[in-house]
Amino acid sequence: MAGCAPSGGAQQALDRPASTTGAPPAALALTESQARDIFERFARESASAQERDDLAALAAVEGGQLLKESQAEERLRKARGSSEAPRRYTRPTYLIPQAVQGQAVPQAFAVLSKIEGQETDRGSYLIHFARSADDGAWKAVASAWVVTEVPSGAASAAPSSSPKPGVITVQPQVMPPLAREASGAVELAPAVAGSVCGRYAQYLSFTVPDGKPDSPDFERGDFSSKLVDYFNGWYDNRLQRSFSYRTVGDNLPAFRLGNGHSLVSCTLEGTHQVRGATPANWINLGTGNDSEALLGGGARKWASLDEVWAVTAVIEVPQAGRPATVLATNAYGATRLSVNGVEWK
């Protein structure tokens, strides 16, 4: 499948110059026009479905883990009695792999997109589309956020202090430029790069406060060592708390970056379990907590809680087995797919 040149002016910085070889370009399986039609249908119909609270219509353009997240977010809005303006996508850049002669045609591509009204934001949504067969329906199956542009002026290397107690400030790293073929197609990275998602799931699985910030698999940073420290900070000797993550969803393609590294998108589910350390201990969620809203409110006391979180991450994987860099993740505020609790008596 062939790629296309970036569509928006500010997006031009996302890609390195196309490589040049003497070989003629391979046959194209998905054109820019086809990818645009798929993306625009998704953008249009997902916004309409959100406006009408029509999850059945949303399922026509979303699938996999992304649909599960959208359904969970709608359940939370209903539990809170709140509403949210639909997300409207704009200024897409298409990341379309090219078919390799003698191999199966890739059944996935991705789009980097801005949000309407936030075009000057340095971040973009990385949305993956997939289909199950040559004649299957294309659906958006995963979405993550990543910084795609460097600051326009001088910026501090360290994030600013937290604006108020209980709020953590993080600084995502900029995604390096993508590598592209002479045809404009993005280059696929080796499949082995995808194993980093399993290692990230394992890295985030621990009993508080025993998480290990330092890892041979990941560079220290806001979405690795600082994240583990953040969860370790939830320690309370009256409670037993643990995290267990696993990879889920579609096997998303990894893209080659201009620096020779790989760009990998991960979809994880994390189970967060909390128990009273003794029968005399209980869990108090507090007013305004998402789990409290999903459990029906009432500021009740709980003997145990089991939450399932949806987490996405975008990771830069170097060559030669060096530690990977987690560019961004929503693990600090993951979507709750489900919450189950046992009341304390």
Short mmCIF file of C-alpha atoms in Angstrom, two decimals:
data_model
loop_
_atom_site.label_atom_id
_atom_site.label_comp_id
_atom_site.label_asym_id
_atom_site.label_seq_id
_atom_site.Cartn_x
_atom_site.Cartn_y
_atom_site.Cartn_z
CA MET A 1 0.00 0.00 0.00
CA ALA A 2 1.38 3.38 -0.91
CA GLY A 3 1.58 6.45 1.27
CA CYS A 4 1.13 10.10 0.45
CA ALA A 5 2.83 13.38 1.19
CA PRO A 6 1.72 15.23 4.35
CA SER A 7 -1.48 17.18 3.84
CA GLY A 8 -0.94 20.16 6.17
CA GLY A 9 1.81 22.73 6.12
CA ALA A 10 2.82 22.29 9.76
CA GLN A 11 2.87 18.54 9.28
CA GLN A 12 5.66 18.71 6.73
CA ALA A 13 8.19 18.38 9.58
CA LEU A 14 6.89 14.92 10.46
CA ASP A 15 8.76 13.06 7.73
CA ARG A 16 12.32 12.85 6.53
CA PRO A 17 13.02 13.28 2.80
CA ALA A 18 11.96 10.24 0.78
CA SER A 19 14.66 7.68 0.10
CA THR A 20 15.69 7.26 -3.49
CA THR A 21 16.54 3.97 -5.18
CA GLY A 22 16.79 2.90 -8.76
CA ALA A 23 13.96 0.39 -8.36
CA PRO A 24 10.51 1.30 -9.73
CA PRO A 25 7.78 1.81 -7.10
CA ALA A 26 5.74 -1.27 -6.18
CA ALA A 27 2.10 -1.61 -7.16
CA LEU A 28 -0.19 0.36 -4.89
CA ALA A 29 -2.93 -1.35 -2.89
CA LEU A 30 -4.39 1.73 -1.19
CA THR A 31 -4.23 5.20 -2.67
CA GLU A 32 -4.18 8.50 -0.83
CA SER A 33 -7.70 9.16 -2.10
CA GLN A 34 -8.95 5.87 -0.68
CA ALA A 35 -7.27 6.49 2.67
CA ARG A 36 -8.77 9.99 2.75
CA ASP A 37 -12.27 8.61 2.11
CA ILE A 38 -11.85 6.09 4.95
CA PHE A 39 -10.57 8.71 7.38
CA GLU A 40 -13.16 11.35 6.47
CA ARG A 41 -16.00 8.84 6.85
CA PHE A 42 -14.67 7.90 10.28
CA ALA A 43 -14.27 11.55 11.33
CA ARG A 44 -17.73 12.50 10.10
CA GLU A 45 -19.68 9.49 11.37
CA SER A 46 -17.93 9.20 14.73
CA ALA A 47 -18.72 12.85 15.52
CA SER A 48 -22.34 12.35 14.43
CA ALA A 49 -22.69 9.18 16.51
CA GLN A 50 -21.30 10.94 19.59
CA GLU A 51 -23.72 13.84 19.13
CA ARG A 52 -26.66 11.43 18.91
CA ASP A 53 -25.35 9.05 21.60
CA ASP A 54 -25.65 6.26 19.03
CA LEU A 55 -23.14 3.54 19.89
CA ALA A 56 -24.51 1.29 17.16
CA ALA A 57 -23.61 3.92 14.55
CA LEU A 58 -20.20 4.33 16.17
CA ALA A 59 -19.56 0.60 15.73
CA ALA A 60 -19.82 1.08 11.97
CA VAL A 61 -16.58 3.11 11.92
CA GLU A 62 -14.81 1.99 15.11
CA GLY A 63 -13.74 -1.45 16.21
CA GLY A 64 -11.41 -3.30 18.53
CA GLN A 65 -10.03 -1.54 21.57
CA LEU A 66 -11.03 1.94 20.38
CA LEU A 67 -14.72 1.00 20.31
CA LYS A 68 -14.45 -0.47 23.81
CA GLU A 69 -12.92 2.79 25.03
CA SER A 70 -15.61 4.90 23.35
CA GLN A 71 -18.35 2.77 24.93
CA ALA A 72 -16.69 3.06 28.35
CA GLU A 73 -16.36 6.84 28.03
CA GLU A 74 -20.05 7.08 27.16
CA ARG A 75 -20.98 4.99 30.22
CA LEU A 76 -18.96 7.38 32.39
CA ARG A 77 -20.67 10.44 30.89
CA LYS A 78 -24.07 8.90 31.60
CA ALA A 79 -23.03 8.00 35.14
CA ARG A 80 -21.93 11.59 35.71
CA GLY A 81 -24.91 13.06 33.90
CA SER A 82 -22.52 15.10 31.77
CA SER A 83 -21.99 15.66 28.07
CA GLU A 84 -18.97 16.33 25.91
CA ALA A 85 -18.58 17.94 22.52
CA PRO A 86 -17.57 15.39 19.87
CA ARG A 87 -13.96 15.32 18.79
CA ARG A 88 -13.61 16.67 15.25
CA TYR A 89 -10.46 15.72 13.36
CA THR A 90 -8.66 17.93 10.87
CA ARG A 91 -5.38 18.30 8.94
CA PRO A 92 -4.60 14.58 8.54
CA THR A 93 -1.26 13.10 7.52
CA TYR A 94 -1.56 9.58 6.11
CA LEU A 95 0.84 6.79 7.09
CA ILE A 96 0.26 4.04 4.54
CA PRO A 97 2.62 1.07 4.16
CA GLN A 98 3.53 -0.19 0.73
CA ALA A 99 2.84 -3.73 -0.39
CA VAL A 100 5.95 -5.89 -0.62
CA GLN A 101 6.18 -8.18 -3.63
CA GLY A 102 5.49 -11.77 -2.68
CA GLN A 103 3.96 -10.86 0.70
CA ALA A 104 0.38 -10.36 1.83
CA VAL A 105 -0.95 -6.84 1.34
CA PRO A 106 -0.94 -4.92 4.65
CA GLN A 107 -4.43 -4.63 6.10
CA ALA A 108 -3.71 -1.55 8.20
CA PHE A 109 -2.66 2.08 7.92
CA ALA A 110 -2.57 5.07 10.28
CA VAL A 111 -3.34 8.77 10.34
CA LEU A 112 -1.81 11.60 12.34
CA SER A 113 -4.51 14.20 12.87
CA LYS A 114 -5.11 17.48 14.64
CA ILE A 115 -8.31 18.36 16.51
CA GLU A 116 -10.52 21.14 15.24
CA GLY A 117 -9.90 24.24 17.34
CA GLN A 118 -6.54 22.90 18.54
CA GLU A 119 -4.59 23.09 15.29
CA THR A 120 -1.71 25.00 16.92
CA ASP A 121 -1.22 22.33 19.59
CA ARG A 122 2.08 20.48 19.13
CA GLY A 123 0.37 17.13 19.68
CA SER A 124 -1.49 14.92 17.22
CA TYR A 125 -3.72 11.88 17.50
CA LEU A 126 -2.22 8.73 16.01
CA ILE A 127 -5.21 6.72 14.76
CA HIS A 128 -4.79 3.19 13.41
CA PHE A 129 -7.21 1.74 10.85
CA ALA A 130 -7.51 -1.95 10.02
CA ARG A 131 -9.68 -4.47 8.21
CA SER A 132 -9.85 -8.24 8.52
CA ALA A 133 -9.77 -9.08 4.80
CA ASP A 134 -9.32 -7.53 1.36
CA ASP A 135 -13.06 -6.91 1.13
CA GLY A 136 -13.60 -6.15 4.83
CA ALA A 137 -14.75 -2.82 6.24
CA TRP A 138 -12.05 -0.38 7.34
CA LYS A 139 -12.47 0.73 10.97
CA ALA A 140 -10.47 2.82 13.41
CA VAL A 141 -9.18 0.33 16.01
CA ALA A 142 -6.76 2.32 18.19
CA SER A 143 -6.00 5.94 19.00
CA ALA A 144 -3.13 7.49 20.96
CA TRP A 145 -1.78 11.00 21.45
CA VAL A 146 1.82 11.97 20.74
CA VAL A 147 3.79 15.21 20.35
CA THR A 148 4.67 15.69 16.68
CA GLU A 149 6.23 19.17 16.56
CA VAL A 150 9.15 20.72 18.41
CA PRO A 151 8.54 23.97 20.36
CA SER A 152 8.64 27.08 18.19
CA GLY A 153 10.84 28.95 20.69
CA ALA A 154 13.21 28.21 23.52
CA ALA A 155 11.70 25.84 26.08
CA SER A 156 12.85 24.49 29.40
CA ALA A 157 14.09 20.92 29.37
CA ALA A 158 12.18 20.24 32.59
CA PRO A 159 8.40 20.40 33.06
CA SER A 160 6.99 23.19 35.18
CA SER A 161 5.90 22.52 38.73
CA SER A 162 2.47 20.99 39.33
CA PRO A 163 -0.24 23.69 39.36
CA LYS A 164 -1.90 22.32 42.52
CA PRO A 165 -1.51 19.47 45.00
CA GLY A 166 -2.46 16.09 43.56
CA VAL A 167 -1.83 17.14 39.95
CA ILE A 168 1.23 15.75 38.21
CA THR A 169 2.96 17.50 35.31
CA VAL A 170 4.63 15.50 32.58
CA GLN A 171 6.50 16.42 29.41
CA PRO A 172 6.02 14.08 26.44
CA GLN A 173 8.96 13.70 24.07
CA VAL A 174 8.70 14.71 20.44
CA MET A 175 8.16 11.90 17.96
CA PRO A 176 11.10 11.76 15.52
CA PRO A 177 10.39 12.21 11.80
CA LEU A 178 9.09 9.19 9.90
CA ALA A 179 10.99 7.41 7.14
CA ARG A 180 9.27 7.19 3.75
CA GLU A 181 9.85 5.31 0.52
CA ALA A 182 10.38 7.15 -2.76
CA SER A 183 6.69 6.55 -3.48
CA GLY A 184 5.72 8.39 -0.30
CA ALA A 185 4.80 5.21 1.55
CA VAL A 186 5.87 4.91 5.16
CA GLU A 187 8.45 2.21 5.83
CA LEU A 188 7.39 -0.69 8.03
CA ALA A 189 9.67 -1.67 10.91
CA PRO A 190 10.56 -5.26 11.79
CA ALA A 191 7.79 -7.16 13.53
CA VAL A 192 10.12 -7.83 16.47
CA ALA A 193 9.65 -4.20 17.49
CA GLY A 194 6.12 -5.04 18.58
CA SER A 195 7.39 -7.20 21.45
CA VAL A 196 8.11 -3.97 23.33
CA CYS A 197 4.39 -3.74 24.16
CA GLY A 198 4.54 -6.96 26.15
CA ARG A 199 7.63 -5.74 27.97
CA TYR A 200 5.90 -2.45 28.80
CA ALA A 201 2.88 -4.37 30.16
CA GLN A 202 5.20 -6.45 32.33
CA TYR A 203 7.09 -3.34 33.48
CA LEU A 204 3.84 -1.74 34.73
CA SER A 205 2.67 -4.90 36.53
CA PHE A 206 3.59 -4.87 40.23
CA THR A 207 2.31 -4.69 43.79
CA VAL A 208 2.58 -1.23 45.32
CA PRO A 209 5.09 -0.05 46.54
CA ASP A 210 7.39 -2.64 44.90
CA GLY A 211 7.43 -1.25 41.33
CA LYS A 212 10.94 -0.99 39.88
CA PRO A 213 11.48 2.37 38.13
CA ASP A 214 14.78 1.29 36.58
CA SER A 215 14.50 -1.20 33.74
CA PRO A 216 16.91 -2.56 31.12
CA ASP A 217 14.07 -2.28 28.59
CA PHE A 218 13.13 1.42 28.98
CA GLU A 219 14.92 4.72 29.35
CA ARG A 220 14.05 6.70 32.46
CA GLY A 221 11.39 9.33 31.78
CA ASP A 222 7.98 10.76 32.55
CA PHE A 223 6.16 7.73 31.10
CA SER A 224 8.42 5.04 32.48
CA SER A 225 10.34 5.55 35.74
CA LYS A 226 8.26 8.57 36.81
CA LEU A 227 5.04 6.65 36.11
CA VAL A 228 6.18 3.72 38.27
CA ASP A 229 7.16 6.16 41.04
CA TYR A 230 3.74 7.79 40.72
CA PHE A 231 1.92 4.49 41.25
CA ASN A 232 4.27 3.53 44.07
CA GLY A 233 3.20 6.81 45.67
CA TRP A 234 -0.28 5.37 46.10
CA TYR A 235 1.01 3.15 48.90
CA ASP A 236 -1.14 3.09 52.04
CA ASN A 237 -0.41 0.51 54.72
CA ARG A 238 -4.15 0.09 55.28
CA LEU A 239 -4.62 -1.18 51.70
CA GLN A 240 -3.24 -3.82 49.38
CA ARG A 241 -2.90 -2.46 45.83
CA SER A 242 -1.63 -4.09 42.63
CA PHE A 243 -1.47 -3.51 38.88
CA SER A 244 -1.50 -6.22 36.22
CA TYR A 245 -1.22 -5.24 32.54
CA ARG A 246 -1.53 -7.27 29.33
CA THR A 247 -1.43 -6.47 25.63
CA VAL A 248 -4.77 -6.51 23.80
CA GLY A 249 -6.31 -5.48 20.52
CA ASP A 250 -5.11 -5.59 16.96
CA ASN A 251 -1.49 -6.24 16.04
CA LEU A 252 -0.70 -2.71 14.91
CA PRO A 253 2.07 -2.09 12.39
CA ALA A 254 5.33 -0.53 13.55
CA PHE A 255 6.75 2.27 11.39
CA ARG A 256 10.38 3.05 10.63
CA LEU A 257 11.62 6.42 11.83
CA GLY A 258 14.13 8.58 10.00
CA ASN A 259 16.76 7.85 12.65
CA GLY A 260 16.47 4.12 11.97
CA HIS A 261 14.44 3.43 15.10
CA SER A 262 10.90 2.01 15.16
CA LEU A 263 7.65 3.69 16.19
CA VAL A 264 5.37 1.24 18.01
CA SER A 265 1.80 1.80 19.20
CA CYS A 266 0.62 -0.35 22.12
CA THR A 267 -2.87 -1.08 23.41
CA LEU A 268 -2.97 -2.51 26.92
CA GLU A 269 -5.54 -3.43 29.51
CA GLY A 270 -4.56 -2.99 33.14
CA THR A 271 -6.33 -4.55 36.10
CA HIS A 272 -6.08 -2.40 39.21
CA GLN A 273 -6.99 -4.31 42.38
CA VAL A 274 -7.43 -2.73 45.79
CA ARG A 275 -8.20 -4.60 49.02
CA GLY A 276 -8.36 -3.66 52.66
CA ALA A 277 -5.18 -4.84 54.41
CA THR A 278 -7.42 -6.32 57.14
CA PRO A 279 -11.20 -6.82 57.45
CA ALA A 280 -11.25 -3.64 59.51
CA ASN A 281 -9.90 -1.52 56.61
CA TRP A 282 -12.03 -0.06 53.86
CA ILE A 283 -11.61 1.96 50.65
CA ASN A 284 -13.06 5.45 50.40
CA LEU A 285 -13.11 6.66 46.79
CA GLY A 286 -14.23 10.20 47.48
CA THR A 287 -16.69 12.40 45.63
CA GLY A 288 -15.96 13.03 41.95
CA ASN A 289 -13.94 9.87 41.40
CA ASP A 290 -14.66 8.09 38.08
CA SER A 291 -14.92 4.70 39.77
CA GLU A 292 -17.29 6.13 42.37
CA ALA A 293 -19.52 7.48 39.59
CA LEU A 294 -19.54 4.15 37.71
CA LEU A 295 -20.45 2.31 40.92
CA GLY A 296 -23.52 4.49 41.38
CA GLY A 297 -22.22 7.20 43.68
CA GLY A 298 -23.23 7.57 47.28
CA ALA A 299 -19.73 7.86 48.80
CA ARG A 300 -19.91 4.29 50.08
CA LYS A 301 -17.16 2.30 51.78
CA TRP A 302 -15.65 -0.60 49.83
CA ALA A 303 -13.93 -3.76 51.02
CA SER A 304 -12.42 -4.38 47.57
CA LEU A 305 -12.34 -2.86 44.10
CA ASP A 306 -11.41 -4.30 40.71
CA GLU A 307 -10.94 -1.79 37.89
CA VAL A 308 -10.01 -2.56 34.27
CA TRP A 309 -8.20 0.27 32.51
CA ALA A 310 -7.62 0.88 28.80
CA VAL A 311 -4.11 2.22 28.18
CA THR A 312 -2.40 3.32 24.98
CA ALA A 313 1.30 4.06 24.56
CA VAL A 314 3.57 5.24 21.74
CA ILE A 315 7.13 3.94 22.06
CA GLU A 316 10.36 4.63 20.16
CA VAL A 317 12.36 1.41 19.88
CA PRO A 318 16.08 1.76 19.00
CA GLN A 319 18.12 -0.73 17.06
CA ALA A 320 20.49 -3.29 18.59
CA GLY A 321 18.38 -3.95 21.67
CA ARG A 322 19.00 -0.62 23.40
CA PRO A 323 16.38 0.63 25.91
CA ALA A 324 13.19 2.01 24.36
CA THR A 325 11.74 5.47 25.03
CA VAL A 326 8.05 5.81 25.91
CA LEU A 327 7.08 8.97 24.03
CA ALA A 328 3.58 9.22 25.51
CA THR A 329 0.92 7.21 27.31
CA ASN A 330 -2.46 7.90 28.91
CA ALA A 331 -1.67 5.62 31.88
CA TYR A 332 -1.84 8.56 34.30
CA GLY A 333 -5.54 8.98 33.49
CA ALA A 334 -6.57 5.77 31.74
CA THR A 335 -10.13 5.08 30.61
CA ARG A 336 -11.96 2.76 33.00
CA LEU A 337 -13.49 -0.07 30.98
CA SER A 338 -15.18 -1.59 34.02
CA VAL A 339 -15.34 -1.23 37.80
CA ASN A 340 -16.57 -3.87 40.27
CA GLY A 341 -16.68 -3.41 44.03
CA VAL A 342 -17.61 -5.27 47.20
CA GLU A 343 -19.09 -3.02 49.88
CA TRP A 344 -17.52 -2.94 53.31
CA LYS A 345 -19.85 -4.05 56.08
#
